[in-house]
């Protein structure tokens, strides 16, 4: 097995979406949002995730990486990082403007999405998801503390236990070490064991947001001593 970690391209997004759809089909928030799809038919979730991954490839503040088996020519895992910072001081003026436009467009799409939902049950379910995401965003980004944030990491089921997740995380740790900032993520109980082996420390225990279970928050910080 020869695993190479490289930046994702738009042609990788379908494979990434397939891995993510199967890896996250049991996450409570996703099951709440897509009850007719997950966990019974994760393949139906792939078009949604493909679009999101394509956006991440082009996003100026995100880095989407894939773990690629060069012998079998197959993607076996991926990780999505985002740099949290004070945009006015760490991003060029034009890119800061693009980020402001993106936030406005995201808000407009969110409004249209809610408008397009037909039944009251669907509207309430989606409104609840929006509130949860806003709470999570405020928790992750609200203080604007300089850090790298690992938004998601997934490895194909057939390749788990082979060190793929570690290789993907090491890239984020390398960036955090070079910039002198922490690397933060939200962990499932299953993933928590890997993160603890890599010296991530628990920051916040798992909690409930509007009756939906969230993962615990963990942080990696380079030891400068």
mmCIF file with all atom_site columns, C-alpha atoms in Angstrom:
data_model
loop_
_atom_site.group_PDB
_atom_site.id
_atom_site.type_symbol
_atom_site.label_atom_id
_atom_site.label_alt_id
_atom_site.label_comp_id
_atom_site.label_asym_id
_atom_site.label_entity_id
_atom_site.label_seq_id
_atom_site.pdbx_PDB_ins_code
_atom_site.Cartn_x
_atom_site.Cartn_y
_atom_site.Cartn_z
_atom_site.occupancy
_atom_site.B_iso_or_equiv
_atom_site.pdbx_formal_charge
_atom_site.auth_seq_id
_atom_site.auth_comp_id
_atom_site.auth_asym_id
_atom_site.auth_atom_id
_atom_site.pdbx_PDB_model_num
ATOM 1   C CA . UNK A 1 1   ? 0.000   0.000  0.000   1.00 0.00 ? 1   UNK A CA 1
ATOM 2   C CA . UNK A 1 2   ? 1.455   3.337  -1.115  1.00 0.00 ? 2   UNK A CA 1
ATOM 3   C CA . UNK A 1 3   ? -0.613  6.236  0.201   1.00 0.00 ? 3   UNK A CA 1
ATOM 4   C CA . UNK A 1 4   ? -0.003  9.737  -1.131  1.00 0.00 ? 4   UNK A CA 1
ATOM 5   C CA . UNK A 1 5   ? -1.714  12.764 0.429   1.00 0.00 ? 5   UNK A CA 1
ATOM 6   C CA . UNK A 1 6   ? -2.395  15.477 -2.130  1.00 0.00 ? 6   UNK A CA 1
ATOM 7   C CA . UNK A 1 7   ? -4.785  18.420 -2.718  1.00 0.00 ? 7   UNK A CA 1
ATOM 8   C CA . UNK A 1 8   ? -8.177  17.379 -4.051  1.00 0.00 ? 8   UNK A CA 1
ATOM 9   C CA . UNK A 1 9   ? -9.343  18.351 -7.525  1.00 0.00 ? 9   UNK A CA 1
ATOM 10  C CA . UNK A 1 10  ? -12.856 18.768 -8.888  1.00 0.00 ? 10  UNK A CA 1
ATOM 11  C CA . UNK A 1 11  ? -12.573 15.329 -10.513 1.00 0.00 ? 11  UNK A CA 1
ATOM 12  C CA . UNK A 1 12  ? -12.082 13.810 -7.037  1.00 0.00 ? 12  UNK A CA 1
ATOM 13  C CA . UNK A 1 13  ? -15.305 15.157 -5.532  1.00 0.00 ? 13  UNK A CA 1
ATOM 14  C CA . UNK A 1 14  ? -17.548 12.218 -6.459  1.00 0.00 ? 14  UNK A CA 1
ATOM 15  C CA . UNK A 1 15  ? -15.197 9.706  -4.817  1.00 0.00 ? 15  UNK A CA 1
ATOM 16  C CA . UNK A 1 16  ? -14.861 11.955 -1.759  1.00 0.00 ? 16  UNK A CA 1
ATOM 17  C CA . UNK A 1 17  ? -18.648 12.285 -1.521  1.00 0.00 ? 17  UNK A CA 1
ATOM 18  C CA . UNK A 1 18  ? -19.051 8.499  -1.690  1.00 0.00 ? 18  UNK A CA 1
ATOM 19  C CA . UNK A 1 19  ? -16.621 7.987  1.215   1.00 0.00 ? 19  UNK A CA 1
ATOM 20  C CA . UNK A 1 20  ? -18.251 10.731 3.285   1.00 0.00 ? 20  UNK A CA 1
ATOM 21  C CA . UNK A 1 21  ? -21.814 9.560  2.654   1.00 0.00 ? 21  UNK A CA 1
ATOM 22  C CA . UNK A 1 22  ? -21.029 6.112  4.017   1.00 0.00 ? 22  UNK A CA 1
ATOM 23  C CA . UNK A 1 23  ? -18.802 7.333  6.849   1.00 0.00 ? 23  UNK A CA 1
ATOM 24  C CA . UNK A 1 24  ? -21.272 9.886  8.215   1.00 0.00 ? 24  UNK A CA 1
ATOM 25  C CA . UNK A 1 25  ? -24.569 8.098  7.634   1.00 0.00 ? 25  UNK A CA 1
ATOM 26  C CA . UNK A 1 26  ? -24.945 7.374  11.364  1.00 0.00 ? 26  UNK A CA 1
ATOM 27  C CA . UNK A 1 27  ? -24.212 10.943 12.551  1.00 0.00 ? 27  UNK A CA 1
ATOM 28  C CA . UNK A 1 28  ? -27.357 12.075 14.474  1.00 0.00 ? 28  UNK A CA 1
ATOM 29  C CA . UNK A 1 29  ? -27.517 15.532 12.850  1.00 0.00 ? 29  UNK A CA 1
ATOM 30  C CA . UNK A 1 30  ? -27.367 14.052 9.346   1.00 0.00 ? 30  UNK A CA 1
ATOM 31  C CA . UNK A 1 31  ? -30.022 11.465 10.163  1.00 0.00 ? 31  UNK A CA 1
ATOM 32  C CA . UNK A 1 32  ? -32.248 14.260 11.469  1.00 0.00 ? 32  UNK A CA 1
ATOM 33  C CA . UNK A 1 33  ? -31.763 16.340 8.326   1.00 0.00 ? 33  UNK A CA 1
ATOM 34  C CA . UNK A 1 34  ? -32.178 13.511 5.817   1.00 0.00 ? 34  UNK A CA 1
ATOM 35  C CA . UNK A 1 35  ? -34.449 10.944 7.519   1.00 0.00 ? 35  UNK A CA 1
ATOM 36  C CA . UNK A 1 36  ? -35.677 9.476  4.228   1.00 0.00 ? 36  UNK A CA 1
ATOM 37  C CA . UNK A 1 37  ? -32.119 8.950  2.973   1.00 0.00 ? 37  UNK A CA 1
ATOM 38  C CA . UNK A 1 38  ? -29.908 8.056  5.919   1.00 0.00 ? 38  UNK A CA 1
ATOM 39  C CA . UNK A 1 39  ? -28.890 5.563  7.108   1.00 0.00 ? 39  UNK A CA 1
ATOM 40  C CA . UNK A 1 40  ? -30.862 3.358  4.694   1.00 0.00 ? 40  UNK A CA 1
ATOM 41  C CA . UNK A 1 41  ? -29.619 4.740  1.374   1.00 0.00 ? 41  UNK A CA 1
ATOM 42  C CA . UNK A 1 42  ? -26.386 6.742  1.771   1.00 0.00 ? 42  UNK A CA 1
ATOM 43  C CA . UNK A 1 43  ? -25.848 6.667  -2.005  1.00 0.00 ? 43  UNK A CA 1
ATOM 44  C CA . UNK A 1 44  ? -28.772 9.091  -2.401  1.00 0.00 ? 44  UNK A CA 1
ATOM 45  C CA . UNK A 1 45  ? -26.788 11.611 -0.326  1.00 0.00 ? 45  UNK A CA 1
ATOM 46  C CA . UNK A 1 46  ? -23.816 11.569 -2.712  1.00 0.00 ? 46  UNK A CA 1
ATOM 47  C CA . UNK A 1 47  ? -25.042 14.357 -5.085  1.00 0.00 ? 47  UNK A CA 1
ATOM 48  C CA . UNK A 1 48  ? -25.487 16.712 -2.112  1.00 0.00 ? 48  UNK A CA 1
ATOM 49  C CA . UNK A 1 49  ? -22.021 15.978 -0.778  1.00 0.00 ? 49  UNK A CA 1
ATOM 50  C CA . UNK A 1 50  ? -20.431 16.176 -4.244  1.00 0.00 ? 50  UNK A CA 1
ATOM 51  C CA . UNK A 1 51  ? -21.670 19.753 -4.618  1.00 0.00 ? 51  UNK A CA 1
ATOM 52  C CA . UNK A 1 52  ? -20.356 20.672 -1.179  1.00 0.00 ? 52  UNK A CA 1
ATOM 53  C CA . UNK A 1 53  ? -16.952 19.150 -1.856  1.00 0.00 ? 53  UNK A CA 1
ATOM 54  C CA . UNK A 1 54  ? -16.699 21.007 -5.175  1.00 0.00 ? 54  UNK A CA 1
ATOM 55  C CA . UNK A 1 55  ? -17.288 24.242 -3.303  1.00 0.00 ? 55  UNK A CA 1
ATOM 56  C CA . UNK A 1 56  ? -14.519 23.331 -0.850  1.00 0.00 ? 56  UNK A CA 1
ATOM 57  C CA . UNK A 1 57  ? -12.029 22.714 -3.679  1.00 0.00 ? 57  UNK A CA 1
ATOM 58  C CA . UNK A 1 58  ? -12.564 26.327 -4.811  1.00 0.00 ? 58  UNK A CA 1
ATOM 59  C CA . UNK A 1 59  ? -12.899 27.923 -1.372  1.00 0.00 ? 59  UNK A CA 1
ATOM 60  C CA . UNK A 1 60  ? -10.043 30.384 -0.623  1.00 0.00 ? 60  UNK A CA 1
ATOM 61  C CA . UNK A 1 61  ? -9.941  29.538 3.087   1.00 0.00 ? 61  UNK A CA 1
ATOM 62  C CA . UNK A 1 62  ? -10.371 25.771 2.905   1.00 0.00 ? 62  UNK A CA 1
ATOM 63  C CA . UNK A 1 63  ? -7.988  22.958 2.022   1.00 0.00 ? 63  UNK A CA 1
ATOM 64  C CA . UNK A 1 64  ? -9.442  19.666 0.872   1.00 0.00 ? 64  UNK A CA 1
ATOM 65  C CA . UNK A 1 65  ? -6.949  16.802 0.764   1.00 0.00 ? 65  UNK A CA 1
ATOM 66  C CA . UNK A 1 66  ? -7.280  13.211 -0.389  1.00 0.00 ? 66  UNK A CA 1
ATOM 67  C CA . UNK A 1 67  ? -5.392  10.059 0.517   1.00 0.00 ? 67  UNK A CA 1
ATOM 68  C CA . UNK A 1 68  ? -4.637  8.312  -2.757  1.00 0.00 ? 68  UNK A CA 1
ATOM 69  C CA . UNK A 1 69  ? -3.413  4.742  -3.191  1.00 0.00 ? 69  UNK A CA 1
ATOM 70  C CA . UNK A 1 70  ? -1.030  5.163  -6.102  1.00 0.00 ? 70  UNK A CA 1
ATOM 71  C CA . UNK A 1 71  ? -0.780  1.407  -6.765  1.00 0.00 ? 71  UNK A CA 1
ATOM 72  C CA . UNK A 1 72  ? -4.525  0.827  -7.044  1.00 0.00 ? 72  UNK A CA 1
ATOM 73  C CA . UNK A 1 73  ? -5.305  4.330  -8.367  1.00 0.00 ? 73  UNK A CA 1
ATOM 74  C CA . UNK A 1 74  ? -8.102  4.872  -5.865  1.00 0.00 ? 74  UNK A CA 1
ATOM 75  C CA . UNK A 1 75  ? -8.988  7.533  -3.294  1.00 0.00 ? 75  UNK A CA 1
ATOM 76  C CA . UNK A 1 76  ? -9.236  5.921  0.143   1.00 0.00 ? 76  UNK A CA 1
ATOM 77  C CA . UNK A 1 77  ? -9.869  8.925  2.403   1.00 0.00 ? 77  UNK A CA 1
ATOM 78  C CA . UNK A 1 78  ? -10.109 12.679 2.645   1.00 0.00 ? 78  UNK A CA 1
ATOM 79  C CA . UNK A 1 79  ? -9.895  15.551 5.087   1.00 0.00 ? 79  UNK A CA 1
ATOM 80  C CA . UNK A 1 80  ? -11.303 19.083 4.938   1.00 0.00 ? 80  UNK A CA 1
ATOM 81  C CA . UNK A 1 81  ? -9.528  21.892 6.804   1.00 0.00 ? 81  UNK A CA 1
ATOM 82  C CA . UNK A 1 82  ? -10.460 25.532 7.183   1.00 0.00 ? 82  UNK A CA 1
ATOM 83  C CA . UNK A 1 83  ? -8.288  28.375 8.442   1.00 0.00 ? 83  UNK A CA 1
ATOM 84  C CA . UNK A 1 84  ? -10.040 30.464 11.085  1.00 0.00 ? 84  UNK A CA 1
ATOM 85  C CA . UNK A 1 85  ? -8.586  33.954 11.294  1.00 0.00 ? 85  UNK A CA 1
ATOM 86  C CA . UNK A 1 86  ? -9.225  37.663 11.375  1.00 0.00 ? 86  UNK A CA 1
ATOM 87  C CA . UNK A 1 87  ? -9.923  38.086 7.670   1.00 0.00 ? 87  UNK A CA 1
ATOM 88  C CA . UNK A 1 88  ? -8.998  41.763 7.552   1.00 0.00 ? 88  UNK A CA 1
ATOM 89  C CA . UNK A 1 89  ? -5.430  41.052 8.608   1.00 0.00 ? 89  UNK A CA 1
ATOM 90  C CA . UNK A 1 90  ? -4.722  37.603 7.169   1.00 0.00 ? 90  UNK A CA 1
ATOM 91  C CA . UNK A 1 91  ? -6.444  37.607 3.789   1.00 0.00 ? 91  UNK A CA 1
ATOM 92  C CA . UNK A 1 92  ? -5.836  39.995 0.896   1.00 0.00 ? 92  UNK A CA 1
ATOM 93  C CA . UNK A 1 93  ? -8.530  42.628 0.407   1.00 0.00 ? 93  UNK A CA 1
ATOM 94  C CA . UNK A 1 94  ? -10.079 40.992 -2.680  1.00 0.00 ? 94  UNK A CA 1
ATOM 95  C CA . UNK A 1 95  ? -10.356 37.601 -1.001  1.00 0.00 ? 95  UNK A CA 1
ATOM 96  C CA . UNK A 1 96  ? -11.939 39.194 2.076   1.00 0.00 ? 96  UNK A CA 1
ATOM 97  C CA . UNK A 1 97  ? -14.540 40.740 -0.220  1.00 0.00 ? 97  UNK A CA 1
ATOM 98  C CA . UNK A 1 98  ? -15.194 37.343 -1.798  1.00 0.00 ? 98  UNK A CA 1
ATOM 99  C CA . UNK A 1 99  ? -15.764 35.847 1.638   1.00 0.00 ? 99  UNK A CA 1
ATOM 100 C CA . UNK A 1 100 ? -18.286 38.573 2.485   1.00 0.00 ? 100 UNK A CA 1
ATOM 101 C CA . UNK A 1 101 ? -20.114 37.901 -0.802  1.00 0.00 ? 101 UNK A CA 1
ATOM 102 C CA . UNK A 1 102 ? -20.101 34.159 -0.095  1.00 0.00 ? 102 UNK A CA 1
ATOM 103 C CA . UNK A 1 103 ? -21.703 34.697 3.331   1.00 0.00 ? 103 UNK A CA 1
ATOM 104 C CA . UNK A 1 104 ? -24.426 36.830 1.767   1.00 0.00 ? 104 UNK A CA 1
ATOM 105 C CA . UNK A 1 105 ? -25.091 34.257 -0.956  1.00 0.00 ? 105 UNK A CA 1
ATOM 106 C CA . UNK A 1 106 ? -25.172 31.428 1.594   1.00 0.00 ? 106 UNK A CA 1
ATOM 107 C CA . UNK A 1 107 ? -27.789 33.321 3.575   1.00 0.00 ? 107 UNK A CA 1
ATOM 108 C CA . UNK A 1 108 ? -29.874 33.845 0.423   1.00 0.00 ? 108 UNK A CA 1
ATOM 109 C CA . UNK A 1 109 ? -29.619 30.152 -0.550  1.00 0.00 ? 109 UNK A CA 1
ATOM 110 C CA . UNK A 1 110 ? -30.639 29.168 2.983   1.00 0.00 ? 110 UNK A CA 1
ATOM 111 C CA . UNK A 1 111 ? -33.748 31.355 2.712   1.00 0.00 ? 111 UNK A CA 1
ATOM 112 C CA . UNK A 1 112 ? -34.675 29.925 -0.706  1.00 0.00 ? 112 UNK A CA 1
ATOM 113 C CA . UNK A 1 113 ? -34.110 26.380 0.539   1.00 0.00 ? 113 UNK A CA 1
ATOM 114 C CA . UNK A 1 114 ? -36.532 26.911 3.420   1.00 0.00 ? 114 UNK A CA 1
ATOM 115 C CA . UNK A 1 115 ? -39.041 28.555 1.056   1.00 0.00 ? 115 UNK A CA 1
ATOM 116 C CA . UNK A 1 116 ? -38.915 25.559 -1.310  1.00 0.00 ? 116 UNK A CA 1
ATOM 117 C CA . UNK A 1 117 ? -39.672 22.992 1.389   1.00 0.00 ? 117 UNK A CA 1
ATOM 118 C CA . UNK A 1 118 ? -43.305 21.977 1.169   1.00 0.00 ? 118 UNK A CA 1
ATOM 119 C CA . UNK A 1 119 ? -44.523 20.381 4.393   1.00 0.00 ? 119 UNK A CA 1
ATOM 120 C CA . UNK A 1 120 ? -44.564 22.011 7.859   1.00 0.00 ? 120 UNK A CA 1
ATOM 121 C CA . UNK A 1 121 ? -42.632 19.034 9.252   1.00 0.00 ? 121 UNK A CA 1
ATOM 122 C CA . UNK A 1 122 ? -39.855 19.511 6.692   1.00 0.00 ? 122 UNK A CA 1
ATOM 123 C CA . UNK A 1 123 ? -39.744 23.261 7.327   1.00 0.00 ? 123 UNK A CA 1
ATOM 124 C CA . UNK A 1 124 ? -39.411 22.772 11.077  1.00 0.00 ? 124 UNK A CA 1
ATOM 125 C CA . UNK A 1 125 ? -36.780 20.071 10.649  1.00 0.00 ? 125 UNK A CA 1
ATOM 126 C CA . UNK A 1 126 ? -34.688 22.246 8.326   1.00 0.00 ? 126 UNK A CA 1
ATOM 127 C CA . UNK A 1 127 ? -35.132 25.342 10.518  1.00 0.00 ? 127 UNK A CA 1
ATOM 128 C CA . UNK A 1 128 ? -33.838 23.312 13.461  1.00 0.00 ? 128 UNK A CA 1
ATOM 129 C CA . UNK A 1 129 ? -30.796 22.228 11.450  1.00 0.00 ? 129 UNK A CA 1
ATOM 130 C CA . UNK A 1 130 ? -30.096 25.857 10.511  1.00 0.00 ? 130 UNK A CA 1
ATOM 131 C CA . UNK A 1 131 ? -30.251 26.887 14.182  1.00 0.00 ? 131 UNK A CA 1
ATOM 132 C CA . UNK A 1 132 ? -27.892 24.062 15.160  1.00 0.00 ? 132 UNK A CA 1
ATOM 133 C CA . UNK A 1 133 ? -25.379 25.012 12.470  1.00 0.00 ? 133 UNK A CA 1
ATOM 134 C CA . UNK A 1 134 ? -25.470 28.642 13.590  1.00 0.00 ? 134 UNK A CA 1
ATOM 135 C CA . UNK A 1 135 ? -24.769 27.558 17.166  1.00 0.00 ? 135 UNK A CA 1
ATOM 136 C CA . UNK A 1 136 ? -21.913 25.345 15.980  1.00 0.00 ? 136 UNK A CA 1
ATOM 137 C CA . UNK A 1 137 ? -20.481 28.120 13.798  1.00 0.00 ? 137 UNK A CA 1
ATOM 138 C CA . UNK A 1 138 ? -20.555 30.575 16.667  1.00 0.00 ? 138 UNK A CA 1
ATOM 139 C CA . UNK A 1 139 ? -18.805 28.038 18.872  1.00 0.00 ? 139 UNK A CA 1
ATOM 140 C CA . UNK A 1 140 ? -16.137 27.290 16.256  1.00 0.00 ? 140 UNK A CA 1
ATOM 141 C CA . UNK A 1 141 ? -15.635 30.699 14.652  1.00 0.00 ? 141 UNK A CA 1
ATOM 142 C CA . UNK A 1 142 ? -17.170 33.238 17.034  1.00 0.00 ? 142 UNK A CA 1
ATOM 143 C CA . UNK A 1 143 ? -14.037 34.251 18.910  1.00 0.00 ? 143 UNK A CA 1
ATOM 144 C CA . UNK A 1 144 ? -11.985 34.458 15.662  1.00 0.00 ? 144 UNK A CA 1
ATOM 145 C CA . UNK A 1 145 ? -9.104  32.769 17.455  1.00 0.00 ? 145 UNK A CA 1
ATOM 146 C CA . UNK A 1 146 ? -6.320  31.991 15.012  1.00 0.00 ? 146 UNK A CA 1
ATOM 147 C CA . UNK A 1 147 ? -6.469  28.237 14.332  1.00 0.00 ? 147 UNK A CA 1
ATOM 148 C CA . UNK A 1 148 ? -6.897  25.477 11.801  1.00 0.00 ? 148 UNK A CA 1
ATOM 149 C CA . UNK A 1 149 ? -10.231 23.676 12.033  1.00 0.00 ? 149 UNK A CA 1
ATOM 150 C CA . UNK A 1 150 ? -10.711 20.121 10.754  1.00 0.00 ? 150 UNK A CA 1
ATOM 151 C CA . UNK A 1 151 ? -14.275 20.150 9.421   1.00 0.00 ? 151 UNK A CA 1
ATOM 152 C CA . UNK A 1 152 ? -14.425 16.507 8.424   1.00 0.00 ? 152 UNK A CA 1
ATOM 153 C CA . UNK A 1 153 ? -12.215 13.472 8.018   1.00 0.00 ? 153 UNK A CA 1
ATOM 154 C CA . UNK A 1 154 ? -13.304 10.136 6.585   1.00 0.00 ? 154 UNK A CA 1
ATOM 155 C CA . UNK A 1 155 ? -11.604 6.942  5.456   1.00 0.00 ? 155 UNK A CA 1
ATOM 156 C CA . UNK A 1 156 ? -13.117 4.242  3.264   1.00 0.00 ? 156 UNK A CA 1
ATOM 157 C CA . UNK A 1 157 ? -14.329 1.362  5.438   1.00 0.00 ? 157 UNK A CA 1
ATOM 158 C CA . UNK A 1 158 ? -11.980 -1.097 3.711   1.00 0.00 ? 158 UNK A CA 1
ATOM 159 C CA . UNK A 1 159 ? -8.948  1.029  4.540   1.00 0.00 ? 159 UNK A CA 1
ATOM 160 C CA . UNK A 1 160 ? -9.552  1.837  8.185   1.00 0.00 ? 160 UNK A CA 1
ATOM 161 C CA . UNK A 1 161 ? -6.842  0.807  10.606  1.00 0.00 ? 161 UNK A CA 1
ATOM 162 C CA . UNK A 1 162 ? -4.117  1.231  7.968   1.00 0.00 ? 162 UNK A CA 1
ATOM 163 C CA . UNK A 1 163 ? -2.836  4.653  9.066   1.00 0.00 ? 163 UNK A CA 1
ATOM 164 C CA . UNK A 1 164 ? -4.733  6.657  6.426   1.00 0.00 ? 164 UNK A CA 1
ATOM 165 C CA . UNK A 1 165 ? -6.473  8.912  8.923   1.00 0.00 ? 165 UNK A CA 1
ATOM 166 C CA . UNK A 1 166 ? -3.187  9.622  10.680  1.00 0.00 ? 166 UNK A CA 1
ATOM 167 C CA . UNK A 1 167 ? -1.527  10.664 7.405   1.00 0.00 ? 167 UNK A CA 1
ATOM 168 C CA . UNK A 1 168 ? -4.362  13.084 6.650   1.00 0.00 ? 168 UNK A CA 1
ATOM 169 C CA . UNK A 1 169 ? -4.233  14.579 10.144  1.00 0.00 ? 169 UNK A CA 1
ATOM 170 C CA . UNK A 1 170 ? -0.461  14.978 10.061  1.00 0.00 ? 170 UNK A CA 1
ATOM 171 C CA . UNK A 1 171 ? -0.831  17.524 7.258   1.00 0.00 ? 171 UNK A CA 1
ATOM 172 C CA . UNK A 1 172 ? -3.041  19.726 9.423   1.00 0.00 ? 172 UNK A CA 1
ATOM 173 C CA . UNK A 1 173 ? -0.668  19.352 12.354  1.00 0.00 ? 173 UNK A CA 1
ATOM 174 C CA . UNK A 1 174 ? 2.205   20.385 10.102  1.00 0.00 ? 174 UNK A CA 1
ATOM 175 C CA . UNK A 1 175 ? 0.418   23.602 9.061   1.00 0.00 ? 175 UNK A CA 1
ATOM 176 C CA . UNK A 1 176 ? -0.559  24.367 12.658  1.00 0.00 ? 176 UNK A CA 1
ATOM 177 C CA . UNK A 1 177 ? 3.020   23.820 13.832  1.00 0.00 ? 177 UNK A CA 1
ATOM 178 C CA . UNK A 1 178 ? 4.438   26.060 11.092  1.00 0.00 ? 178 UNK A CA 1
ATOM 179 C CA . UNK A 1 179 ? 2.023   28.884 11.956  1.00 0.00 ? 179 UNK A CA 1
ATOM 180 C CA . UNK A 1 180 ? 2.130   28.434 15.725  1.00 0.00 ? 180 UNK A CA 1
ATOM 181 C CA . UNK A 1 181 ? -1.657  27.975 16.024  1.00 0.00 ? 181 UNK A CA 1
ATOM 182 C CA . UNK A 1 182 ? -3.796  25.081 17.312  1.00 0.00 ? 182 UNK A CA 1
ATOM 183 C CA . UNK A 1 183 ? -5.650  22.519 15.230  1.00 0.00 ? 183 UNK A CA 1
ATOM 184 C CA . UNK A 1 184 ? -9.224  21.988 16.444  1.00 0.00 ? 184 UNK A CA 1
ATOM 185 C CA . UNK A 1 185 ? -11.835 19.390 15.519  1.00 0.00 ? 185 UNK A CA 1
ATOM 186 C CA . UNK A 1 186 ? -15.055 17.805 16.689  1.00 0.00 ? 186 UNK A CA 1
ATOM 187 C CA . UNK A 1 187 ? -14.673 14.075 17.270  1.00 0.00 ? 187 UNK A CA 1
ATOM 188 C CA . UNK A 1 188 ? -17.017 11.138 17.340  1.00 0.00 ? 188 UNK A CA 1
ATOM 189 C CA . UNK A 1 189 ? -16.360 8.556  20.034  1.00 0.00 ? 189 UNK A CA 1
ATOM 190 C CA . UNK A 1 190 ? -14.889 6.267  17.379  1.00 0.00 ? 190 UNK A CA 1
ATOM 191 C CA . UNK A 1 191 ? -12.485 8.918  16.081  1.00 0.00 ? 191 UNK A CA 1
ATOM 192 C CA . UNK A 1 192 ? -11.531 10.142 19.546  1.00 0.00 ? 192 UNK A CA 1
ATOM 193 C CA . UNK A 1 193 ? -9.161  7.202  20.089  1.00 0.00 ? 193 UNK A CA 1
ATOM 194 C CA . UNK A 1 194 ? -7.058  8.162  17.050  1.00 0.00 ? 194 UNK A CA 1
ATOM 195 C CA . UNK A 1 195 ? -6.906  11.815 18.059  1.00 0.00 ? 195 UNK A CA 1
ATOM 196 C CA . UNK A 1 196 ? -5.800  10.981 21.589  1.00 0.00 ? 196 UNK A CA 1
ATOM 197 C CA . UNK A 1 197 ? -2.966  8.852  20.180  1.00 0.00 ? 197 UNK A CA 1
ATOM 198 C CA . UNK A 1 198 ? -1.871  11.922 18.204  1.00 0.00 ? 198 UNK A CA 1
ATOM 199 C CA . UNK A 1 199 ? -1.826  14.080 21.373  1.00 0.00 ? 199 UNK A CA 1
ATOM 200 C CA . UNK A 1 200 ? -5.106  15.906 20.822  1.00 0.00 ? 200 UNK A CA 1
ATOM 201 C CA . UNK A 1 201 ? -6.503  17.143 24.127  1.00 0.00 ? 201 UNK A CA 1
ATOM 202 C CA . UNK A 1 202 ? -10.159 17.242 25.101  1.00 0.00 ? 202 UNK A CA 1
ATOM 203 C CA . UNK A 1 203 ? -11.535 20.802 25.153  1.00 0.00 ? 203 UNK A CA 1
ATOM 204 C CA . UNK A 1 204 ? -15.282 20.160 25.418  1.00 0.00 ? 204 UNK A CA 1
ATOM 205 C CA . UNK A 1 205 ? -17.196 16.962 26.104  1.00 0.00 ? 205 UNK A CA 1
ATOM 206 C CA . UNK A 1 206 ? -19.902 15.795 23.710  1.00 0.00 ? 206 UNK A CA 1
ATOM 207 C CA . UNK A 1 207 ? -23.142 17.706 24.223  1.00 0.00 ? 207 UNK A CA 1
ATOM 208 C CA . UNK A 1 208 ? -26.702 18.060 23.011  1.00 0.00 ? 208 UNK A CA 1
ATOM 209 C CA . UNK A 1 209 ? -27.842 20.993 20.874  1.00 0.00 ? 209 UNK A CA 1
ATOM 210 C CA . UNK A 1 210 ? -31.622 21.067 20.498  1.00 0.00 ? 210 UNK A CA 1
ATOM 211 C CA . UNK A 1 211 ? -31.816 17.370 21.398  1.00 0.00 ? 211 UNK A CA 1
ATOM 212 C CA . UNK A 1 212 ? -29.250 16.393 18.746  1.00 0.00 ? 212 UNK A CA 1
ATOM 213 C CA . UNK A 1 213 ? -26.005 14.845 19.972  1.00 0.00 ? 213 UNK A CA 1
ATOM 214 C CA . UNK A 1 214 ? -22.825 16.628 18.896  1.00 0.00 ? 214 UNK A CA 1
ATOM 215 C CA . UNK A 1 215 ? -19.284 15.299 19.029  1.00 0.00 ? 215 UNK A CA 1
ATOM 216 C CA . UNK A 1 216 ? -16.699 16.329 21.607  1.00 0.00 ? 216 UNK A CA 1
ATOM 217 C CA . UNK A 1 217 ? -14.224 19.130 20.776  1.00 0.00 ? 217 UNK A CA 1
ATOM 218 C CA . UNK A 1 218 ? -10.514 18.300 20.745  1.00 0.00 ? 218 UNK A CA 1
ATOM 219 C CA . UNK A 1 219 ? -7.429  20.432 20.125  1.00 0.00 ? 219 UNK A CA 1
ATOM 220 C CA . UNK A 1 220 ? -3.866  19.767 19.044  1.00 0.00 ? 220 UNK A CA 1
ATOM 221 C CA . UNK A 1 221 ? -1.169  22.273 19.953  1.00 0.00 ? 221 UNK A CA 1
ATOM 222 C CA . UNK A 1 222 ? 2.497   21.989 19.081  1.00 0.00 ? 222 UNK A CA 1
ATOM 223 C CA . UNK A 1 223 ? 4.659   21.717 22.182  1.00 0.00 ? 223 UNK A CA 1
ATOM 224 C CA . UNK A 1 224 ? 7.149   24.552 21.851  1.00 0.00 ? 224 UNK A CA 1
ATOM 225 C CA . UNK A 1 225 ? 9.252   23.508 24.849  1.00 0.00 ? 225 UNK A CA 1
#
